Amino acid sequence: MSNYEDNLAIEKKWQEIWEREQLARVDTSDPAVKGTYLLVMLPYPSGDRLHVGHARTYFLTDALHRFLRQRGQNVFCPMGWDAFGLPAENYAIQKGIHPRTSTLANIAAMKEQFRAWGVLYDWSKEVTTCEPEYYRWNQWFFLKMLEKGLAVRKKASVNWCPSCETVLANEQAEGGTCERCKSPVTQRELEQWFLKITDYADSLLEGLDGLEKWPEKVRTMQRNWIGRSVGADLDFVVPALGETVRVFTTRPDTVFGVTALILAPEHPLVPRLLAGHPDRAALEAWVRSVRSQDRIARESETAEKDGRFTGFTARHPFTGAEVPVWIANFVIADYGTAALMAVPGHDTRDHEFCTKYGLPIVEVVKRPASADPAIACWTGEGTMVNSGPYDGVPSAEAGEAIALAAEEKGLGGAKVRFRLRDWLISRQRYWGTPIPMIHCEKDGWVPVPEKDLPVILPPDAPFTGKGGNPLDKVESFLRAACPRCGGPGRRETDTMDTFVDSSWYFIRYLDPKNADRPFDPSIAARWAPVNQYIGGIEHAILHLLYARFFVRVIKSLGLVSFDEPFAALFNQGMITRRSPGGRVEKMSKSRGNAVSLDPLIAEKGADAVRAYVLFLGPPEKETEWNDDGIAGPERFLYRVRGTVEGFLSSGADPRRDPADPAAAAARRRHIAVRKVTAAFEAFSFHTAVAHLMEFSRHAAELCGDPGAEAGEKAATLRTLVALLHPVAPHLSEEMHQRLGGTRSLLLEGWPAFDPSLAEEETVAFAVQVSGKLRGQVVLRRDAGEEELVRAALADETISRWVTGKERVKTVFVPGRLLNLVVR
RNA sequence: GCCGGAGUGGCGGAACUGGCAGACGCAGGGGACUUAAAAUCCCCAGCCCCGCAAGGGGAGUGAGGGUUCAAAUCCCUCCUCCGGCACCA
């Protein structure tokens, strides 16, 4: 009846029809057209073949896309390419192939894959971020941020590989060694461009409360990442230098317990503190060694606390006592003020440090009587002691009073600080958006005028992997006249972090060819924000946070009127599979457990693979791939096809309507529509497939029954193929056509159901005796309590549990259950 | 350590708002078709006990306790696994 070649021919046929008829195309520029914006995270065009672990997002999104279209919604679902990035550049270094060449080839290959999967996008809105038409607007946004003081240049410590002579992203320096050459990573101070995302810290935090259609998990992760802390700034004067060291503390109440002041090795005062020290050379060497340590290793909680006394003391802002000034490795340079007050009595880290170096420990918060006296360092609240005027006051109250007192003395005051750091966008890389700045000896950093955008990435650059950024060696790019004075200038060769590209691409999709502006605000007003965003949890923090920041900036430029880019977010779970080692792990090429997609599709067809991937399990959870499991969905699709073909070969008219709209078989049909619809609405694709399988069994049985009514048979099959479309689009279209359909199912409308018919007429009521199931009684759905009790007692297997006992209570749940409680 | 999430048959998983645990599949067993196999179709099937059988009974959703007529679902304590963050003053 059917074979794989035939399946593939059918799939190819419909892929061509969808493409030719441009069924996914939306005219976003037409003010009369409205709809739903469905977005899937744009992929990086990698050279590796995609495996089934990757495909889940796209199948999921496509099923939803088709479902919404069938329900009559005008869905905008675009696709594009996150085309800049390190892998292409590394490939150029290894193979000598230009990043642009490999990237464009990868894009073409992936596009071909998407086509073969039968996923539907509005390709007329395609965006490729490595094209000047796109990245010129990255540059434009950068200039706007510069004007607003949101793009700034400042020093930062970065991961540096001395062998590759390049900076590394944190994830490329994991474990303290370079991902590529395995040599130890050091830290370097470099002048870098930053975007001041911290200016929006409060807004980004508060905005999370309104994102009710985001997973709670992601919102929590972002909250922790932003890390708002309420406390106080306090000033300690170092009299010998005439300088003030400001510290931030979340526990101003413990200020009377301070026994040391500790600075990060990066603290600006450190050079002066060490300048006159008798052991200066050794101390400076120590500071250098700490600073060059890998940040991840240094900031790990398990790292040994290491410090040095500077020989200086600072004056306590409240007691006036002399407090020793130390430098220590565990004080983080870019959090707070890079300095802290050590309260060893009430902070475990300070306790560890002060114990190690023999510094005094003072108790200033009396723990409540209920607290465990064995705990050496009480970090909770309590009553103040040894704190002068604050003795006897509850610690929380004392904290506020002390912050206020500090403010009155001009020595600090209440303060809110964030863990969130500014976004470092400079990359010493070729394959990215050039930062549109020119350095002039006379005028310093001067922005490239808007009219001169885009600053084009020069096509030829030497990819040696040595000597840092290839752009540094492209003379024609480097040399540029200062836009201000016309004198000789040197172009910035750093390029932008690729997260810039993905921070606003979803708005560009709406108006991708606009040459005058990043997008037309009136189009954005109609279509943005995105109604439903789908992607991996791995982007829970950075990408989503940066995009939320960008949209706030874009709003401040008056181009959009909303704050949040993504109204609803869905994160699909990973697909796992047993590795050669026997462990169940995330599917990936490097773990050796990937199932490649293209051969599987070539063998089973895209529909079967789609149906199986959707059937695997709840889409938001991780789920295990089983190589044999695909047989189930395959048989299911085969059965659907066989049933339709069998029906047609009998010569029956597929367009007929049922003779009896309320017949038992019609009820089965209405029930199926109700269940499948509800499952799709709930993103429960796996149960939708399960319901479809059940319905297909019913359809096969009905059509195989010569006595069954032909109109109902036809209606059942028409319904089945329509409901099947989001799961198996090719087969459903083909069957729909053979059943007399004249246009795509995408245009035909979703089957309706009559609620009054979408229930079985009779119900098998569960009958319990004292909570234990003792039997079932089949009655009408709307049977009452008395009727059910009578029927239950008439049933011998049930009644023998009741006779001779006293009935103390009867619980009746309409349409479901009866519980006779006896004693 | 902190913050999320999860633990249900041999396996993936289902179960509305507390109301018949195991839907739908995989793997398994039996049968039909076939010279045979594959494919396909039909039937059986979570576990333990009693019974030749029809059938009957029991325990059971990570462990222990609780609330309730009724708990996978709610509450308490604990264990395990996965993900994220991790010296943030």
Coordinates of C-alpha atoms in Angstrom, one line a residue, chain A residues 349-790:
Chain A
R349 CA 33.6 34.5 55.6
D350 CA 34.9 37.2 57.8
H351 CA 35.0 34.7 60.6
E352 CA 37.1 32.3 58.6
F353 CA 39.5 35.0 57.5
C354 CA 39.9 36.6 60.9
T355 CA 40.4 33.3 62.6
K356 CA 43.1 32.4 60.1
Y357 CA 45.0 35.7 60.8
G358 CA 44.4 36.0 64.5
L359 CA 42.2 39.1 64.3
P360 CA 39.9 39.7 67.2
I361 CA 36.3 38.5 67.1
V362 CA 33.6 40.6 68.8
E363 CA 30.0 39.7 69.4
V364 CA 27.6 42.5 68.8
V365 CA 24.3 40.7 68.1
K366 CA 23.0 38.5 70.9
R367 CA 21.4 35.4 69.4
P368 CA 17.9 34.5 70.5
A369 CA 17.6 32.0 73.3
S370 CA 16.1 29.5 70.9
A371 CA 19.3 29.5 68.7
D372 CA 21.8 26.7 68.7
P373 CA 24.6 27.9 71.1
A374 CA 27.1 25.6 69.3
I375 CA 27.1 27.8 66.2
A376 CA 30.4 29.7 66.3
C377 CA 29.3 32.6 64.1
W378 CA 25.7 33.8 64.4
T379 CA 24.6 35.4 61.2
G380 CA 20.9 35.8 62.1
E381 CA 19.1 38.6 63.8
G382 CA 19.1 39.3 67.6
T383 CA 19.5 42.0 70.2
M384 CA 22.4 44.4 70.1
V385 CA 25.3 44.1 72.6
N386 CA 28.7 45.8 72.8
S387 CA 27.3 48.5 70.5
G388 CA 27.3 51.6 72.6
P389 CA 24.0 53.5 72.3
Y390 CA 22.3 50.6 70.4
D391 CA 22.6 48.0 73.1
G392 CA 19.4 46.2 73.8
V393 CA 17.8 47.3 70.5
P394 CA 16.6 44.6 68.0
S395 CA 19.3 44.2 65.3
A396 CA 17.0 45.0 62.4
E397 CA 16.0 48.3 64.0
A398 CA 19.6 49.1 64.9
G399 CA 20.7 48.6 61.3
E400 CA 18.3 51.3 60.0
A401 CA 19.3 53.6 62.9
I402 CA 23.0 53.2 62.1
A403 CA 22.5 53.8 58.4
L404 CA 20.7 57.0 59.3
A405 CA 23.4 58.0 61.8
A406 CA 26.1 57.5 59.2
E407 CA 24.3 59.7 56.8
E408 CA 24.0 62.5 59.5
K409 CA 27.7 62.2 60.1
G410 CA 28.4 62.5 56.4
L411 CA 29.9 59.1 56.5
G412 CA 27.6 57.1 54.2
G413 CA 24.0 56.1 54.5
A414 CA 21.4 53.6 53.4
K415 CA 22.2 52.1 49.9
V416 CA 20.8 49.6 47.5
R417 CA 23.3 47.7 45.4
F418 CA 23.1 45.0 42.7
R419 CA 25.0 41.9 41.8
L420 CA 24.4 42.6 38.1
R421 CA 27.4 44.1 36.4
D422 CA 27.6 46.2 33.3
W423 CA 27.5 44.4 30.0
L424 CA 31.0 44.1 28.5
I425 CA 30.4 44.1 24.7
S426 CA 34.0 44.5 23.4
R427 CA 35.5 41.4 21.8
Q428 CA 39.0 41.3 20.3
R429 CA 37.6 39.3 17.4
Y430 CA 37.1 39.7 13.7
W431 CA 33.7 38.1 13.1
G432 CA 31.4 40.6 14.7
T433 CA 29.9 44.0 14.4
P434 CA 32.6 46.7 14.3
I435 CA 32.2 49.2 17.1
P436 CA 31.7 52.5 15.3
M437 CA 34.4 54.5 17.1
I438 CA 37.5 56.3 16.0
H439 CA 40.4 57.2 18.3
C440 CA 42.0 60.5 17.5
E441 CA 45.2 61.6 19.3
K442 CA 43.8 65.1 19.7
D443 CA 40.1 64.4 20.4
G444 CA 40.2 61.0 22.0
W445 CA 37.4 58.6 21.2
V446 CA 35.0 60.1 18.6
P447 CA 31.9 58.3 17.4
V448 CA 31.5 57.6 13.7
P449 CA 28.7 60.0 12.4
E450 CA 25.4 58.3 11.7
K451 CA 25.6 59.2 8.1
D452 CA 28.8 57.2 7.7
L453 CA 27.2 53.9 9.0
P454 CA 27.6 51.1 8.5
V455 CA 31.2 50.7 9.4
I456 CA 31.8 47.7 7.2
L457 CA 33.8 44.7 8.4
P458 CA 36.6 44.5 5.9
P459 CA 36.4 41.3 3.9
D460 CA 40.1 40.4 3.9
A461 CA 41.9 39.8 7.2
P462 CA 44.7 37.4 8.1
F463 CA 43.3 34.5 10.1
T464 CA 46.4 33.2 11.8
G465 CA 45.1 32.5 15.3
K466 CA 48.2 34.5 16.6
G467 CA 48.7 38.1 17.4
G468 CA 45.2 38.8 18.6
N469 CA 42.4 40.4 16.5
P470 CA 42.9 40.0 12.7
L471 CA 41.4 43.5 12.3
D472 CA 44.4 45.0 13.9
K473 CA 46.4 44.1 10.8
V474 CA 44.0 45.5 8.2
E475 CA 45.6 48.9 7.5
S476 CA 42.8 50.1 5.2
F477 CA 40.4 49.5 8.0
L478 CA 42.5 51.0 10.8
R479 CA 43.2 54.3 9.2
A480 CA 40.4 56.8 9.4
A481 CA 40.1 60.5 9.7
C482 CA 38.9 61.9 12.9
P483 CA 35.3 62.9 12.3
R484 CA 35.7 65.9 14.6
C485 CA 39.1 67.5 13.5
G486 CA 39.8 65.6 10.3
G487 CA 43.2 64.6 11.6
P488 CA 44.6 61.1 11.6
G489 CA 42.7 58.6 13.6
R490 CA 42.6 54.9 14.3
R491 CA 39.5 52.9 14.1
E492 CA 38.3 50.7 17.0
T493 CA 39.0 47.1 16.1
D494 CA 37.0 45.5 18.9
T495 CA 33.8 44.1 17.7
M496 CA 30.5 43.6 19.6
D497 CA 29.4 40.6 21.6
T498 CA 26.9 38.6 19.5
F499 CA 24.3 39.0 22.2
V500 CA 23.9 42.5 20.8
D501 CA 22.6 40.9 17.6
S502 CA 20.0 38.8 19.3
S503 CA 18.8 41.6 21.6
W504 CA 16.5 43.2 19.1
Y505 CA 16.4 40.9 16.0
F506 CA 12.7 40.1 16.8
I507 CA 11.7 43.7 16.0
R508 CA 13.8 43.7 12.9
Y509 CA 12.0 40.7 11.6
L510 CA 8.9 42.9 11.4
D511 CA 10.5 45.3 8.9
P512 CA 13.7 43.6 7.8
K513 CA 14.4 45.6 4.6
N514 CA 14.1 49.1 6.2
A515 CA 17.2 51.0 5.0
D516 CA 16.3 54.2 6.9
R517 CA 15.6 53.0 10.4
P518 CA 16.1 49.8 12.4
F519 CA 12.3 49.4 11.9
D520 CA 9.2 51.3 11.4
P521 CA 7.7 52.1 14.8
S522 CA 4.1 51.9 13.5
I523 CA 4.8 48.3 12.4
A524 CA 6.3 47.5 15.8
A525 CA 3.3 49.0 17.5
R526 CA 1.0 46.6 15.7
W527 CA 3.1 43.4 16.1
A528 CA 5.3 43.7 19.0
P529 CA 5.9 42.5 21.7
V530 CA 6.2 38.9 20.8
N531 CA 3.1 37.0 21.9
Q532 CA 4.9 33.6 22.4
Y533 CA 8.6 33.0 22.5
I534 CA 10.0 29.5 22.4
G535 CA 13.6 28.4 23.1
G536 CA 16.0 26.7 25.3
I537 CA 16.4 27.3 29.0
E538 CA 20.1 27.9 28.5
H539 CA 19.3 31.4 27.5
A540 CA 17.3 32.0 30.6
I541 CA 19.6 34.7 31.9
L542 CA 21.9 36.4 29.4
H543 CA 20.0 36.6 26.2
L544 CA 16.6 37.3 27.8
L545 CA 18.0 39.9 30.1
Y546 CA 20.0 41.7 27.4
A547 CA 16.9 41.7 25.2
R548 CA 14.8 43.1 28.0
F549 CA 17.4 45.8 28.5
F550 CA 17.6 46.7 24.8
V551 CA 13.9 47.1 24.6
R552 CA 13.9 49.5 27.5
V553 CA 16.6 51.5 25.7
I554 CA 14.6 51.4 22.4
K555 CA 11.6 52.6 24.4
S556 CA 13.6 55.5 25.7
L557 CA 14.4 56.4 22.1
G558 CA 10.7 56.6 21.5
L559 CA 10.6 53.8 19.0
V560 CA 8.4 51.4 20.9
S561 CA 6.0 51.9 23.8
F562 CA 6.4 48.6 25.7
D563 CA 9.0 47.5 28.2
E564 CA 9.0 43.8 27.8
P565 CA 9.8 42.1 24.5
F566 CA 8.3 38.7 25.2
A567 CA 4.8 38.4 26.7
A568 CA 5.0 34.6 27.1
L569 CA 8.0 32.4 27.2
F570 CA 8.2 28.6 26.8
N571 CA 11.4 26.7 27.4
Q572 CA 11.5 23.2 26.0
G573 CA 13.3 20.5 27.9
M574 CA 16.4 18.7 26.6
I575 CA 16.3 15.3 24.9
T576 CA 18.5 12.8 26.7
R577 CA 19.9 9.5 25.7
R578 CA 22.1 6.7 27.0
S579 CA 25.7 7.4 26.2
P580 CA 28.2 4.8 25.3
G581 CA 29.3 4.9 29.0
G582 CA 25.8 3.9 30.0
R583 CA 24.7 7.2 31.6
V584 CA 21.6 9.1 30.5
E585 CA 22.9 12.5 29.4
K586 CA 21.9 15.4 27.3
M587 CA 22.0 14.5 23.7
S588 CA 25.1 16.0 22.1
K589 CA 27.6 15.2 19.5
S590 CA 30.5 15.4 21.9
R591 CA 28.9 12.9 24.3
G592 CA 28.6 10.4 21.4
N593 CA 24.8 9.9 22.0
A594 CA 23.4 12.1 19.3
V595 CA 20.9 10.6 16.9
S596 CA 21.3 12.4 13.6
L597 CA 18.2 13.7 12.1
D598 CA 18.6 13.7 8.4
P599 CA 19.2 10.0 7.9
L600 CA 16.3 9.3 10.3
I601 CA 14.0 11.5 8.3
A602 CA 15.2 10.0 5.0
E603 CA 14.3 6.6 6.4
K604 CA 11.1 7.3 8.4
G605 CA 9.9 10.5 6.9
A606 CA 9.6 13.9 8.6
D607 CA 6.1 13.3 9.8
A608 CA 7.0 10.1 11.8
V609 CA 10.1 11.8 13.3
R610 CA 8.0 14.9 14.2
A611 CA 5.2 12.8 15.7
Y612 CA 7.7 10.8 17.8
V613 CA 9.6 13.9 19.0
L614 CA 6.3 15.5 20.1
F615 CA 5.1 12.2 21.6
L616 CA 8.2 11.6 23.8
G617 CA 7.0 13.4 26.8
P618 CA 6.0 16.8 28.3
P619 CA 7.7 19.4 26.2
E620 CA 8.9 21.5 29.1
K621 CA 10.6 18.6 30.8
E622 CA 13.7 16.7 29.7
T623 CA 12.9 13.3 28.2
E624 CA 14.7 10.3 27.1
W625 CA 15.0 9.2 23.5
N626 CA 14.5 5.5 22.8
D627 CA 15.6 4.3 19.4
D628 CA 12.8 1.8 19.1
G629 CA 10.0 4.0 20.2
I630 CA 9.5 5.7 16.9
A631 CA 7.8 2.4 15.8
G632 CA 4.6 3.5 17.6
P633 CA 4.1 6.9 15.9
E634 CA 5.1 5.2 12.6
R635 CA 2.4 2.6 12.9
F636 CA 0.0 5.2 13.9
L637 CA 0.6 7.3 10.7
Y638 CA 0.5 4.1 8.7
R639 CA -2.9 3.2 10.2
V640 CA -4.3 6.7 9.4
R641 CA -3.2 6.4 5.8
G642 CA -4.4 2.8 5.5
T643 CA -7.8 3.8 6.9
V644 CA -8.3 6.7 4.5
E645 CA -7.1 4.7 1.5
G646 CA -9.4 1.8 2.5
F647 CA -12.3 4.1 2.8
L648 CA -11.7 5.7 -0.6
S649 CA -11.2 2.3 -2.3
S650 CA -14.7 1.3 -1.2
G651 CA -15.9 4.1 -3.5
A652 CA -17.7 6.0 -0.7
D653 CA -18.2 9.8 -1.0
P654 CA -15.7 11.5 1.3
R655 CA -17.7 14.8 1.3
R656 CA -20.8 13.3 2.8
D657 CA -22.2 14.5 6.1
P658 CA -23.4 12.2 9.0
A659 CA -27.0 11.1 8.8
D660 CA -27.4 11.2 12.6
P661 CA -25.5 14.0 14.2
A662 CA -26.0 12.6 17.7
A663 CA -25.1 9.0 17.1
A664 CA -22.6 7.2 19.3
A665 CA -19.9 7.4 16.7
A666 CA -20.5 11.1 16.3
R667 CA -20.0 11.5 20.1
R668 CA -16.6 9.8 19.7
R669 CA -15.7 12.3 17.1
H670 CA -16.7 15.3 19.2
I671 CA -14.9 13.9 22.2
A672 CA -11.7 13.6 20.1
V673 CA -11.9 17.2 18.9
R674 CA -12.4 18.4 22.5
K675 CA -9.5 16.4 23.9
V676 CA -7.0 17.2 21.1
T677 CA -7.9 20.9 21.1
A678 CA -7.5 21.1 24.8
A679 CA -4.2 19.3 24.7
F680 CA -2.8 21.7 22.0
E681 CA -4.0 24.7 23.9
A682 CA -2.1 23.4 27.0
F683 CA 1.1 22.8 25.0
S684 CA 0.5 19.2 25.9
F685 CA 1.7 17.9 22.5
H686 CA 2.4 14.4 23.8
T687 CA -1.1 13.8 25.1
A688 CA -2.5 15.4 21.9
V689 CA -0.7 12.6 19.9
A690 CA -2.0 10.0 22.4
H691 CA -5.6 11.2 21.8
L692 CA -5.0 11.2 18.1
M693 CA -3.8 7.6 18.3
E694 CA -6.9 6.6 20.2
F695 CA -9.1 8.4 17.7
S696 CA -7.3 6.8 14.7
R697 CA -8.1 3.4 16.2
H698 CA -11.7 4.4 16.5
A699 CA -11.7 5.6 12.9
A700 CA -10.1 2.4 11.6
E701 CA -12.7 0.3 13.5
L702 CA -15.6 2.5 12.3
C703 CA -14.4 2.4 8.6
G704 CA -13.9 -1.3 8.8
D705 CA -17.5 -1.8 9.9
P706 CA -19.6 -2.4 6.8
G707 CA -22.7 -1.6 8.8
A708 CA -21.5 1.8 10.0
E709 CA -23.0 4.9 8.4
A710 CA -21.0 6.3 5.5
G711 CA -21.5 9.9 6.3
E712 CA -20.1 9.4 9.8
K713 CA -17.2 7.6 8.4
A714 CA -16.4 10.5 6.1
A715 CA -16.8 13.0 8.8
T716 CA -14.6 11.0 11.1
L717 CA -11.8 10.8 8.6
R718 CA -12.0 14.5 7.6
T719 CA -11.8 15.4 11.3
L720 CA -8.9 13.1 11.9
V721 CA -6.7 14.5 9.2
A722 CA -7.5 18.1 10.3
L723 CA -6.6 17.3 13.9
L724 CA -3.5 15.5 12.8
H725 CA -2.1 18.4 10.8
P726 CA 0.0 20.1 13.6
V727 CA 1.7 16.7 14.2
A728 CA 2.0 15.3 10.7
P729 CA 1.5 18.1 8.3
H730 CA 2.5 16.3 5.1
L731 CA 0.4 13.2 5.5
S732 CA -2.6 15.1 6.7
E733 CA -2.5 17.5 3.8
E734 CA -2.3 14.5 1.4
M735 CA -5.1 12.7 3.0
H736 CA -7.2 15.8 3.2
Q737 CA -6.7 16.3 -0.5
R738 CA -7.6 12.7 -1.3
L739 CA -10.7 13.2 0.8
G740 CA -11.8 16.0 -1.5
G741 CA -10.1 19.0 0.1
T742 CA -9.3 21.6 -2.4
R743 CA -7.0 23.9 -0.4
S744 CA -4.4 23.5 2.4
L745 CA -5.6 22.4 5.8
L746 CA -4.0 25.6 7.1
L747 CA -6.9 27.5 5.5
E748 CA -9.7 25.1 6.3
G749 CA -10.4 25.9 9.9
W750 CA -10.1 23.8 13.0
P751 CA -12.8 21.2 13.6
A752 CA -15.5 22.4 16.0
F753 CA -17.2 20.3 18.6
D754 CA -20.5 20.4 20.3
P755 CA -20.0 20.4 24.1
S756 CA -23.3 18.6 24.6
L757 CA -22.1 15.8 22.3
A758 CA -18.5 15.7 23.5
E759 CA -19.2 13.4 26.4
E760 CA -20.2 9.8 26.6
E761 CA -23.9 9.3 27.4
T762 CA -23.2 6.7 30.0
V763 CA -20.6 6.5 32.6
A764 CA -19.1 3.6 34.6
F765 CA -19.5 5.0 38.1
A766 CA -16.9 3.8 40.5
V767 CA -18.5 2.4 43.6
Q768 CA -16.4 2.4 46.8
V769 CA -17.3 0.9 50.1
S770 CA -15.4 2.7 52.9
G771 CA -13.1 4.2 50.4
K772 CA -12.1 0.9 48.7
L773 CA -13.1 0.2 45.1
R774 CA -15.6 -2.7 45.1
G775 CA -17.2 -2.4 41.7
Q776 CA -18.6 -0.3 38.9
V777 CA -22.1 0.6 37.8
V778 CA -22.9 1.8 34.3
L779 CA -25.6 4.5 34.3
R780 CA -26.5 7.7 32.5
R781 CA -24.0 10.5 33.0
D782 CA -26.6 12.6 34.9
A783 CA -27.7 9.8 37.2
G784 CA -28.6 11.0 40.7
E785 CA -27.4 9.7 44.0
E786 CA -30.4 7.7 44.9
E787 CA -30.5 6.0 41.5
L788 CA -26.8 5.1 41.8
V789 CA -27.2 3.8 45.4
R790 CA -30.1 1.6 44.3

